[in-house]
Amino acid sequence: MKLVIVGGGAGGATAAARARRLDEFSEIVLFERGEHVSYAHCGLPYYIGGVIQNRESLLASTPERFRSRYQVDVRIRTEVKRILRDEKTVEVVELDTGKVYRERYDKLILSPGSSPIVPPIDGVNLEGIFTLRNLTDADRVVKFIADNKPKRALVVGAGFIGLELVENLKRLGMEVILVEMLNQVLPTMDPEMTRPIEAELEQNGVNLVLGEQVTAFERRNGKLKTILKSGRTLEVDMVMLCVGVKPNTELALSSGLEIGRSGGIKVNEYLQTSDPDIYAIGDAVETPHFVTGEPMIIPLAGPANRQARIAVDNIYGRNVKYKGTLGTAVVKVFGITAASTGASEKVLRRLGIRYEKCYLHPYDHATYYPGASQMTMKLLFSPEDGRILGAQIVGGNGVDKRIDVMATAILAGMTVEDLTHLELAYAPQFSTAKDAVNMAGYVASNILRNDAPTVHWEELEQLRKSGAVIVDVRTPEEFSLGEAPGAINIPLEELRERLSELPKDKPVCAYCTIGLRGYIATRILVQRGYDTKNLSGGLRMVSLLRTMAEMPQH
């Protein structure tokens, strides 16, 4: 068996190592057009910011190590230009010498990765404007910062890499402007869940510009003049373009391999392309989303590594299916962490998939133990059977732990009721006796059983306009600090004695700060014949959108 692998990133390097573990005698050749293989792409912003000071620690492996440990023939600075499928050979060129030759294969794995999107705007190639995709890019940025001592930086694009770069450029003492064409950061999440992140950016001195596009760059008096679509101009010393990536499908296209409707290389459940002797993995492939079934390109290291292992297993006869991609992701921005898994509400709505949702604000561990911090959780689930469709969490500590549990639950086909039965590790410094995941299951199950009829933040104003009575069940002191428009205040402890103040011929919406007291009030009123709904997530959800202000907590 002769296995040829194109691309030495997360997918290609993992495939090479896995192939050697399965077969000691195969000939394995890995081509990489860049200078490095198996490097930690996700660590690059932190290398730029000086958090990671040892550059070599970003290199998970080297060509020399692959040769000595795995007997893999790694050829860097070598680009595969053509696949001659009928001859089962690839045509390659050595980039430093220009030498062109051909290499035979029995099986071929394509792991070409993706490239940063460079928008076609005037001045985009000026000095001081960078993209960040590999270690060589990061080296250029580090050198520019060392040589030029920039004081003001612009980051274009508020995805994962953009946000991490904002934090790291601030760490270097720069004034940072973040421009995003959408009206929210982190486009993979739903907008209301990104408001705490935006507030965190502003509190840390980041100049956040949402709903704007860069239309041109100019070099003036040693500065980069950035022109926005609105006509506004910004003068900065350097620019980081983080507007997304595109799959590297040129080789597959020129070889006649089928491309999917999302623009990625089309593969079957065994990760075979339209040529059964050629497999494809990583950022350049189209795979089905595990929840929606929609073909998607999800450029994340985790899926690329899993796909590499599965593709190699299938090449060596193990018959393993790839189940699809969840898109589970997490990012830290200054003191806040945001994570998501599964489908977002935006995606479910676009695809016409029925869903229900709930919000809650649990703590990461027992509040009587020092250092407890509050999270905001959003759970999306099927109204028919309670199957979990997606989750998003924003907060301090413990976000990563809960999103991983949610991702596991989705992959296992669990329902919100199943979440209530999970037995999760508990000690006061790690969790609460009813963990945040359990609580999400309780809240969602209450909605499914109609024990807690629910209204959401975006429905509140229309509910008020339709004549519903909005009841704030917090204390008078809390009420005086801010309330929903048109609300009356009847504290929960006084509710049973003041029922006469509420009409039975109109809908009632009860709310508190985070939803717990509103739920208790709803149970009281529903059982007494009132048409009552609880505001999911409480006034905190309204305040996130209206003012981003912190409301009093339970």
Coordinates of C-alpha atoms in Angstrom, one line a residue:
M1 CA 0.0 0.0 0.0
K2 CA 1.3 3.4 -0.9
L3 CA -0.6 6.3 0.8
V4 CA -0.1 9.8 -0.4
I5 CA -1.5 12.7 1.8
V6 CA -1.9 16.3 0.5
G7 CA -1.7 18.8 3.3
G8 CA 0.2 18.7 6.6
G9 CA -2.2 20.5 8.9
A10 CA -4.3 19.0 11.6
G11 CA -6.0 16.5 9.3
G12 CA -3.1 15.5 7.2
A13 CA -0.6 15.0 10.0
T14 CA -3.2 13.0 12.0
A15 CA -3.9 10.8 9.0
A16 CA -0.2 10.1 8.5
A17 CA 0.4 9.0 12.1
R18 CA -2.8 6.9 12.2
A19 CA -1.9 5.1 9.0
R20 CA 1.5 4.1 10.4
R21 CA -0.1 2.8 13.6
L22 CA -2.5 0.7 11.5
D23 CA 0.1 -0.6 9.0
E24 CA 3.8 -0.8 9.7
F25 CA 4.7 -1.6 6.1
S26 CA 2.8 1.0 4.0
E27 CA 4.7 3.6 2.2
I28 CA 3.4 7.0 3.4
V29 CA 4.3 10.3 1.7
L30 CA 3.0 13.6 3.0
F31 CA 3.2 16.8 0.8
E32 CA 2.9 20.2 2.5
R33 CA 3.3 23.4 0.4
G34 CA 4.1 25.5 3.5
E35 CA 7.1 25.5 5.8
H36 CA 5.5 23.6 8.8
V37 CA 3.5 20.5 9.5
S38 CA 1.3 19.8 12.5
Y39 CA 1.4 23.3 14.1
A40 CA -1.1 24.7 16.6
H41 CA -3.1 27.2 14.5
C42 CA -5.4 28.0 17.4
G43 CA -2.4 29.2 19.4
L44 CA -1.3 31.8 16.9
P45 CA -3.2 34.9 18.4
Y46 CA -1.6 34.1 21.8
Y47 CA 1.9 33.8 20.2
I48 CA 1.3 37.3 18.7
G49 CA 0.2 38.6 22.1
G50 CA 3.1 37.2 23.9
V51 CA 1.1 34.7 26.1
I52 CA 2.9 31.9 24.3
Q53 CA 6.5 33.0 24.3
N54 CA 8.2 29.8 23.1
R55 CA 7.5 29.6 19.3
E56 CA 8.7 26.0 19.1
S57 CA 5.9 24.9 21.5
L58 CA 3.4 25.6 18.7
L59 CA 5.0 22.9 16.6
A60 CA 3.3 19.7 17.6
S61 CA 5.6 17.8 15.3
T62 CA 8.3 18.3 12.7
P63 CA 9.2 16.6 9.4
E64 CA 12.2 15.1 11.1
R65 CA 10.1 13.7 13.9
F66 CA 7.6 12.2 11.4
R67 CA 10.5 10.5 9.6
S68 CA 12.2 9.1 12.7
R69 CA 9.1 8.1 14.7
Y70 CA 6.6 7.1 12.0
Q71 CA 8.8 6.6 8.9
V72 CA 6.6 9.0 7.0
D73 CA 8.2 10.8 4.1
V74 CA 7.3 14.5 4.7
R75 CA 8.1 16.9 1.9
I76 CA 7.6 20.5 2.9
R77 CA 7.6 23.4 0.4
T78 CA 6.2 21.0 -2.1
E79 CA 2.9 21.6 -3.8
V80 CA 0.6 19.0 -5.5
K81 CA -0.5 20.7 -8.8
R82 CA -2.4 17.9 -10.5
I83 CA -4.0 14.5 -9.8
L84 CA -3.8 12.2 -12.7
R85 CA -6.6 9.9 -11.6
D86 CA -6.4 7.4 -14.5
E87 CA -2.7 6.8 -13.8
K88 CA -3.1 7.1 -10.0
T89 CA -0.3 9.6 -9.8
V90 CA 0.1 13.2 -8.5
E91 CA 2.2 15.9 -10.2
V92 CA 4.1 18.0 -7.7
V93 CA 6.5 20.9 -7.8
E94 CA 9.3 21.7 -5.3
L95 CA 8.6 25.4 -4.6
D96 CA 12.2 26.3 -3.8
T97 CA 13.8 24.6 -6.9
G98 CA 11.0 24.5 -9.4
K99 CA 11.5 20.8 -9.9
V100 CA 8.4 19.0 -11.2
Y101 CA 7.9 15.3 -10.8
R102 CA 5.2 12.6 -10.3
E103 CA 4.4 10.3 -7.4
R104 CA 2.3 7.2 -7.6
Y105 CA -0.4 6.3 -5.1
D106 CA -2.7 3.5 -4.2
K107 CA -4.9 5.7 -2.0
L108 CA -4.9 9.5 -1.7
I109 CA -6.1 11.7 1.1
L110 CA -6.8 15.4 0.4
S111 CA -6.4 17.7 3.4
P112 CA -5.7 21.0 1.7
G113 CA -7.3 23.1 4.4
S114 CA -8.6 26.6 3.8
S115 CA -7.3 30.1 3.1
P116 CA -8.2 33.5 4.6
I117 CA -10.7 35.4 2.6
V118 CA -9.1 38.7 1.4
P119 CA -11.9 41.0 0.4
P120 CA -11.5 42.6 -3.1
I121 CA -11.1 46.2 -1.9
D122 CA -8.7 48.9 -2.8
G123 CA -5.4 49.0 -0.9
V124 CA -5.9 45.5 0.7
N125 CA -2.3 44.5 -0.1
L126 CA -0.7 47.5 1.5
E127 CA 2.1 47.0 4.0
G128 CA 0.8 46.6 7.5
I129 CA -2.3 44.6 6.5
F130 CA -2.2 41.0 7.5
T131 CA -4.2 37.8 7.4
L132 CA -3.5 34.9 9.9
R133 CA -3.6 31.4 8.8
N134 CA -0.3 29.7 9.6
L135 CA 2.9 30.1 11.6
T136 CA 4.6 32.0 8.8
D137 CA 1.8 34.6 8.9
A138 CA 2.2 34.9 12.6
D139 CA 5.9 35.4 12.3
R140 CA 5.3 38.3 9.9
V141 CA 2.9 39.9 12.4
V142 CA 5.3 39.5 15.3
K143 CA 8.2 41.0 13.3
F144 CA 6.1 44.0 12.1
I145 CA 5.0 44.7 15.7
A146 CA 8.6 44.5 17.0
D147 CA 10.0 46.7 14.2
N148 CA 7.2 49.3 14.0
K149 CA 5.8 49.5 17.5
P150 CA 2.2 50.1 16.3
K151 CA 0.0 52.0 18.8
R152 CA -3.4 51.6 17.0
A153 CA -4.7 48.5 15.4
L154 CA -7.8 47.6 13.4
V155 CA -9.3 44.1 13.4
V156 CA -11.8 43.4 10.7
G157 CA -14.1 40.5 11.5
A158 CA -15.5 39.5 14.9
G159 CA -15.3 35.7 14.6
F160 CA -13.2 33.5 16.9
I161 CA -9.8 34.5 15.6
G162 CA -10.8 38.2 15.3
L163 CA -11.9 38.3 19.0
E164 CA -8.8 36.5 20.2
L165 CA -6.6 38.9 18.2
V166 CA -8.4 41.9 19.8
E167 CA -7.6 40.6 23.3
N168 CA -4.0 39.9 22.4
L169 CA -3.3 43.2 20.6
K170 CA -4.8 45.0 23.7
R171 CA -2.4 42.9 25.8
L172 CA 0.4 44.5 23.9
G173 CA -0.8 47.9 24.8
M174 CA -2.4 48.9 21.6
E175 CA -5.7 50.8 21.1
V176 CA -7.9 48.4 19.2
I177 CA -10.8 49.0 16.8
L178 CA -13.0 46.0 15.9
V179 CA -15.2 46.3 12.8
E180 CA -17.8 43.7 12.0
M181 CA -20.2 43.9 9.0
L182 CA -23.0 42.2 11.0
N183 CA -24.9 43.7 13.9
Q184 CA -23.3 41.2 16.3
V185 CA -20.0 39.6 17.2
L186 CA -19.6 35.8 16.8
P187 CA -21.9 35.2 13.9
T188 CA -22.2 31.5 14.7
M189 CA -24.2 32.4 17.8
D190 CA -27.6 34.0 18.2
P191 CA -27.5 37.8 18.7
E192 CA -28.9 38.0 22.2
M193 CA -26.2 35.6 23.4
T194 CA -23.4 37.8 22.1
R195 CA -24.5 41.0 24.0
P196 CA -22.4 40.1 27.1
I197 CA -19.3 39.6 24.9
E198 CA -19.9 43.0 23.3
A199 CA -20.2 44.6 26.7
E200 CA -17.0 42.9 27.8
L201 CA -15.2 44.3 24.7
E202 CA -16.3 47.8 25.4
Q203 CA -15.5 47.5 29.1
N204 CA -12.0 46.6 28.2
G205 CA -11.6 49.7 26.0
V206 CA -12.2 48.1 22.6
N207 CA -13.8 50.5 20.1
L208 CA -16.5 48.2 18.7
V209 CA -18.0 49.1 15.3
L210 CA -20.9 46.8 14.3
G211 CA -22.9 46.9 11.1
E212 CA -20.1 48.4 9.1
Q213 CA -17.9 47.4 6.1
V214 CA -14.5 48.4 5.1
T215 CA -14.5 49.6 1.5
A216 CA -10.9 50.8 1.0
F217 CA -7.4 51.3 2.5
E218 CA -5.0 54.1 1.8
R219 CA -1.5 54.8 3.0
R220 CA -1.1 58.4 4.3
N221 CA 1.7 59.9 6.3
G222 CA 2.8 56.5 7.5
K223 CA -0.7 55.6 8.6
L224 CA -3.3 53.2 7.2
K225 CA -6.4 55.2 6.4
T226 CA -9.4 52.9 6.5
I227 CA -12.6 54.0 4.7
L228 CA -15.9 52.5 5.9
K229 CA -19.1 52.1 3.9
S230 CA -20.8 54.8 5.9
G231 CA -18.0 57.3 4.9
R232 CA -16.4 57.2 8.3
T233 CA -12.6 57.0 8.2
L234 CA -10.2 55.4 10.7
E235 CA -6.4 55.9 11.0
V236 CA -4.5 53.0 12.3
D237 CA -0.9 51.6 12.3
M238 CA -1.8 48.0 11.4
V239 CA -4.8 45.9 10.2
M240 CA -5.7 42.2 10.8
L241 CA -8.2 40.8 8.3
C242 CA -10.3 38.1 9.9
V243 CA -13.3 38.0 7.7
G244 CA -13.5 34.2 7.3
V245 CA -11.9 31.4 5.3
K246 CA -12.6 29.6 2.0
P247 CA -11.9 26.0 1.3
N248 CA -8.9 25.1 -0.8
T249 CA -10.7 23.1 -3.5
E250 CA -8.7 24.1 -6.6
L251 CA -6.9 20.7 -6.8
A252 CA -10.1 18.8 -6.4
L253 CA -11.9 20.9 -9.0
S254 CA -9.1 20.6 -11.6
S255 CA -9.1 16.8 -11.0
G256 CA -12.8 16.5 -11.7
L257 CA -13.9 15.6 -8.2
E258 CA -17.4 16.5 -7.2
I259 CA -17.9 19.7 -5.2
G260 CA -20.9 20.0 -2.9
R261 CA -23.5 22.7 -2.9
S262 CA -21.8 24.5 0.1
G263 CA -18.6 24.8 -2.0
G264 CA -16.6 22.1 -0.2
I265 CA -15.3 18.8 -1.6
K266 CA -18.2 16.3 -1.6
V267 CA -17.6 13.1 0.4
N268 CA -19.7 10.2 1.5
E269 CA -20.2 8.9 5.0
Y270 CA -16.8 7.1 4.7
L271 CA -15.1 10.4 3.6
Q272 CA -14.6 9.1 0.1
T273 CA -14.8 11.6 -2.7
S274 CA -16.5 10.9 -6.1
D275 CA -13.3 8.9 -6.8
P276 CA -13.3 5.9 -4.4
D277 CA -9.5 5.8 -4.1
I278 CA -9.4 9.5 -3.0
Y279 CA -10.5 10.6 0.4
A280 CA -10.9 14.2 1.7
I281 CA -10.9 15.6 5.2
G282 CA -10.7 18.9 7.1
D283 CA -11.6 22.5 6.3
A284 CA -12.1 21.8 2.5
V285 CA -14.8 19.1 2.8
E286 CA -18.5 19.4 3.0
T287 CA -20.1 17.2 5.6
P288 CA -23.7 17.0 7.0
H289 CA -24.5 19.0 10.2
F290 CA -25.3 16.4 12.8
V291 CA -28.6 18.1 13.9
T292 CA -30.0 19.6 10.7
G293 CA -28.4 17.3 8.1
E294 CA -27.6 20.4 6.0
P295 CA -24.3 20.1 4.1
M296 CA -21.8 22.5 5.7
I297 CA -18.1 23.5 5.7
I298 CA -17.0 23.8 9.4
P299 CA -13.3 24.6 9.6
L300 CA -12.5 23.4 13.1
A301 CA -9.5 21.3 14.3
G302 CA -11.6 18.8 16.2
P303 CA -13.7 17.6 13.2
A304 CA -10.5 17.5 11.0
N305 CA -8.7 15.2 13.4
R306 CA -11.7 12.9 13.7
Q307 CA -12.2 12.8 10.0
A308 CA -8.5 11.9 9.5
R309 CA -8.7 8.9 11.8
I310 CA -12.0 7.7 10.1
A311 CA -10.7 8.1 6.6
V312 CA -7.5 6.1 7.4
D313 CA -9.6 3.5 9.2
N314 CA -11.7 3.0 6.0
I315 CA -8.6 2.9 3.8
Y316 CA -7.4 0.0 5.9
G317 CA -10.7 -1.8 5.8
R318 CA -12.3 -0.9 9.1
N319 CA -15.6 0.4 7.7
V320 CA -16.2 3.4 10.0
K321 CA -18.9 6.1 9.2
Y322 CA -18.5 9.8 9.9
K323 CA -21.6 10.9 11.8
G324 CA -21.6 14.5 10.9
T325 CA -20.3 17.7 12.5
L326 CA -21.8 19.6 15.5
G327 CA -19.6 22.7 15.2
T328 CA -18.9 22.7 18.9
A329 CA -16.7 25.8 19.7
V330 CA -15.5 27.9 22.6
V331 CA -13.7 31.2 22.8
K332 CA -12.4 33.4 25.7
V333 CA -12.6 37.2 25.4
F334 CA -10.9 39.0 28.3
G335 CA -12.9 37.8 31.3
I336 CA -15.8 36.1 29.5
T337 CA -16.2 32.8 27.8
A338 CA -18.7 31.9 25.0
A339 CA -19.4 28.5 23.6
S340 CA -21.9 26.8 21.3
T341 CA -22.8 23.4 20.0
G342 CA -25.4 22.1 17.6
A343 CA -27.8 24.3 15.7
S344 CA -28.5 28.0 16.5
E345 CA -31.9 29.5 16.5
K346 CA -31.0 31.4 13.3
V347 CA -30.2 28.2 11.5
L348 CA -33.3 26.4 12.7
R349 CA -35.5 29.2 11.6
R350 CA -33.9 29.5 8.2
L351 CA -34.3 25.8 7.6
G352 CA -37.9 25.7 8.8
I353 CA -37.1 23.2 11.6
R354 CA -39.6 23.5 14.5
Y355 CA -38.0 24.2 17.9
E356 CA -38.6 25.5 21.4
K357 CA -36.1 27.3 23.5
C358 CA -35.4 28.4 27.1
Y359 CA -33.0 30.7 28.9
L360 CA -31.5 30.3 32.4
H361 CA -28.7 31.9 34.4
P362 CA -27.2 29.2 36.7
Y363 CA -23.9 29.5 38.7
D364 CA -20.9 27.5 37.9
H365 CA -20.6 26.3 41.4
A366 CA -22.2 26.6 44.8
T367 CA -22.7 30.3 45.7
Y368 CA -21.7 29.8 49.3
Y369 CA -18.2 28.7 48.1
P370 CA -16.1 31.8 47.1
G371 CA -15.7 32.7 43.5
A372 CA -19.0 31.6 42.0
S373 CA -19.8 33.1 38.7
Q374 CA -23.1 33.3 36.7
M375 CA -23.6 31.9 33.2
T376 CA -26.3 32.6 30.7
M377 CA -27.5 29.5 28.9
K378 CA -29.8 29.0 25.9
L379 CA -31.1 25.6 25.1
L380 CA -32.9 24.7 21.8
F381 CA -35.0 21.6 21.6
S382 CA -37.7 19.8 19.6
P383 CA -41.2 20.6 20.8
E384 CA -42.3 17.1 19.6
D385 CA -40.0 14.8 21.5
G386 CA -37.6 17.1 23.5
R387 CA -34.6 16.1 21.5
I388 CA -31.8 18.6 22.1
L389 CA -31.0 20.6 19.0
G390 CA -28.4 23.1 20.2
A391 CA -27.0 25.1 23.2
Q392 CA -25.2 28.3 23.7
I393 CA -23.5 29.5 27.0
V394 CA -21.8 32.7 28.0
G395 CA -20.2 33.4 31.3
G396 CA -17.0 33.0 33.4
N397 CA -15.9 29.7 34.7
G398 CA -17.5 26.4 33.8
V399 CA -18.8 27.3 30.4
D400 CA -16.5 24.8 28.6
K401 CA -17.6 21.9 30.9
R402 CA -21.3 22.5 30.3
I403 CA -21.0 22.9 26.5
D404 CA -19.1 19.6 26.3
V405 CA -21.9 17.9 28.2
M406 CA -24.4 19.4 25.9
A407 CA -22.4 18.3 22.8
T408 CA -22.2 14.8 24.2
A409 CA -26.0 14.8 24.8
I410 CA -26.8 15.9 21.3
L411 CA -24.5 13.2 19.8
A412 CA -26.2 10.6 22.0
G413 CA -29.7 11.7 20.8
M414 CA -30.7 12.6 24.3
T415 CA -33.8 14.7 25.2
V416 CA -34.2 17.5 27.7
E417 CA -35.8 15.0 30.1
D418 CA -32.6 12.9 29.9
L419 CA -30.6 16.0 31.1
T420 CA -32.5 15.9 34.3
H421 CA -31.3 12.4 35.0
L422 CA -27.6 13.0 34.4
E423 CA -25.5 12.3 37.5
L424 CA -22.7 14.8 37.3
A425 CA -19.8 15.4 39.6
Y426 CA -20.6 17.7 42.5
A427 CA -18.5 19.4 45.2
P428 CA -19.2 23.0 46.1
Q429 CA -16.1 24.4 44.4
F430 CA -17.0 22.6 41.1
S431 CA -20.7 22.6 40.7
T432 CA -24.1 22.8 42.4
A433 CA -26.1 19.8 43.6
K434 CA -28.4 20.4 40.6
D435 CA -25.8 21.2 38.0
A436 CA -26.4 23.9 35.4
V437 CA -27.0 21.1 32.8
N438 CA -29.6 19.5 35.0
M439 CA -31.3 22.9 35.5
A440 CA -31.5 23.4 31.8
G441 CA -33.2 20.0 31.5
Y442 CA -35.7 20.9 34.3
V443 CA -36.6 24.3 32.7
A444 CA -37.0 22.8 29.2
S445 CA -39.0 19.8 30.5
N446 CA -41.3 22.1 32.4
I447 CA -42.0 23.9 29.1
L448 CA -42.7 20.6 27.2
R449 CA -45.1 19.4 29.9
N450 CA -46.8 22.9 29.9
D451 CA -46.0 23.1 33.6
A452 CA -44.4 26.5 32.8
P453 CA -46.1 28.3 29.9
T454 CA -43.4 30.5 28.6
V455 CA -42.9 33.8 26.7
H456 CA -39.6 35.0 25.3
W457 CA -37.9 38.4 25.4
E458 CA -38.7 39.3 21.8
E459 CA -42.4 38.7 22.4
L460 CA -42.8 40.8 25.5
E461 CA -43.5 44.1 23.8
Q462 CA -46.2 42.7 21.5
L463 CA -47.7 40.9 24.5
R464 CA -48.0 44.2 26.4
K465 CA -49.5 46.0 23.4
S466 CA -52.1 43.3 23.1
G467 CA -53.4 44.1 26.6
A468 CA -51.6 41.5 28.7
V469 CA -50.8 42.4 32.3
I470 CA -47.0 42.4 32.9
V471 CA -46.3 41.5 36.6
D472 CA -42.9 42.1 38.1
V473 CA -42.6 39.7 41.1
R474 CA -39.3 41.1 42.5
T475 CA -39.0 43.2 45.6
P476 CA -39.9 46.9 45.5
E477 CA -36.3 47.8 45.8
E478 CA -35.4 45.7 42.7
F479 CA -38.4 47.1 40.9
S480 CA -37.1 50.7 41.5
L481 CA -33.9 49.9 39.8
G482 CA -35.5 49.2 36.5
E483 CA -38.5 47.3 35.1
A484 CA -40.1 46.1 31.9
P485 CA -42.3 48.8 30.2
G486 CA -45.8 48.9 31.6
A487 CA -45.1 46.4 34.4
I488 CA -46.8 46.4 37.8
N489 CA -45.0 45.3 40.9
I490 CA -46.5 42.5 43.1
P491 CA -43.7 40.8 45.0
L492 CA -43.8 37.0 44.9
E493 CA -44.2 36.8 48.7
E494 CA -47.4 39.0 48.5
L495 CA -48.9 37.4 45.3
R496 CA -51.4 35.1 47.0
E497 CA -52.8 38.0 49.1
R498 CA -53.1 40.3 46.1
L499 CA -54.7 38.1 43.5
S500 CA -57.6 40.5 43.2
E501 CA -55.3 43.0 41.5
L502 CA -54.9 40.6 38.5
P503 CA -57.7 40.1 36.0
K504 CA -58.7 36.6 34.9
D505 CA -60.0 37.7 31.5
K506 CA -56.6 38.9 30.3
P507 CA -53.2 37.1 29.7
V508 CA -50.7 37.6 32.5
C509 CA -46.9 37.6 32.1
A510 CA -44.9 37.1 35.2
Y511 CA -41.2 37.9 35.4
C512 CA -38.3 38.4 37.8
T513 CA -34.6 38.9 37.3
I514 CA -33.6 35.5 35.9
G515 CA -36.8 33.5 35.7
L516 CA -37.0 31.4 39.0
R517 CA -39.4 33.6 40.9
G518 CA -41.4 34.2 37.7
Y519 CA -41.7 30.4 37.3
I520 CA -43.0 30.1 40.9
A521 CA -45.5 32.9 40.3
T522 CA -46.6 31.2 37.1
R523 CA -47.3 27.9 38.9
I524 CA -49.3 29.8 41.6
L525 CA -51.4 31.7 39.0
V526 CA -51.9 28.8 36.5
Q527 CA -53.3 26.6 39.3
R528 CA -55.7 29.4 40.4
G529 CA -57.1 29.8 36.9
Y530 CA -55.1 32.6 35.5
D531 CA -53.8 32.6 31.9
T532 CA -50.2 33.1 32.8
K533 CA -46.8 32.8 31.2
N534 CA -43.3 33.2 32.6
L535 CA -40.7 35.3 30.9
S536 CA -37.9 32.8 30.1
G537 CA -34.6 34.0 31.5
G538 CA -36.2 36.9 33.3
L539 CA -35.5 40.6 32.9
R540 CA -31.8 39.8 32.5
M541 CA -32.6 38.8 28.9
V542 CA -34.4 42.1 28.2
S543 CA -31.6 44.1 29.8
L544 CA -28.9 42.3 27.8
L545 CA -30.6 43.7 24.7
R546 CA -31.8 47.0 26.0
T547 CA -28.9 48.4 28.0
M548 CA -26.4 45.5 28.6
A549 CA -26.7 46.5 32.2
E550 CA -26.4 44.1 35.1
M551 CA -29.7 43.6 36.9
P552 CA -30.0 42.5 40.6
Q553 CA -29.5 38.8 41.1
H554 CA -31.2 36.3 43.3

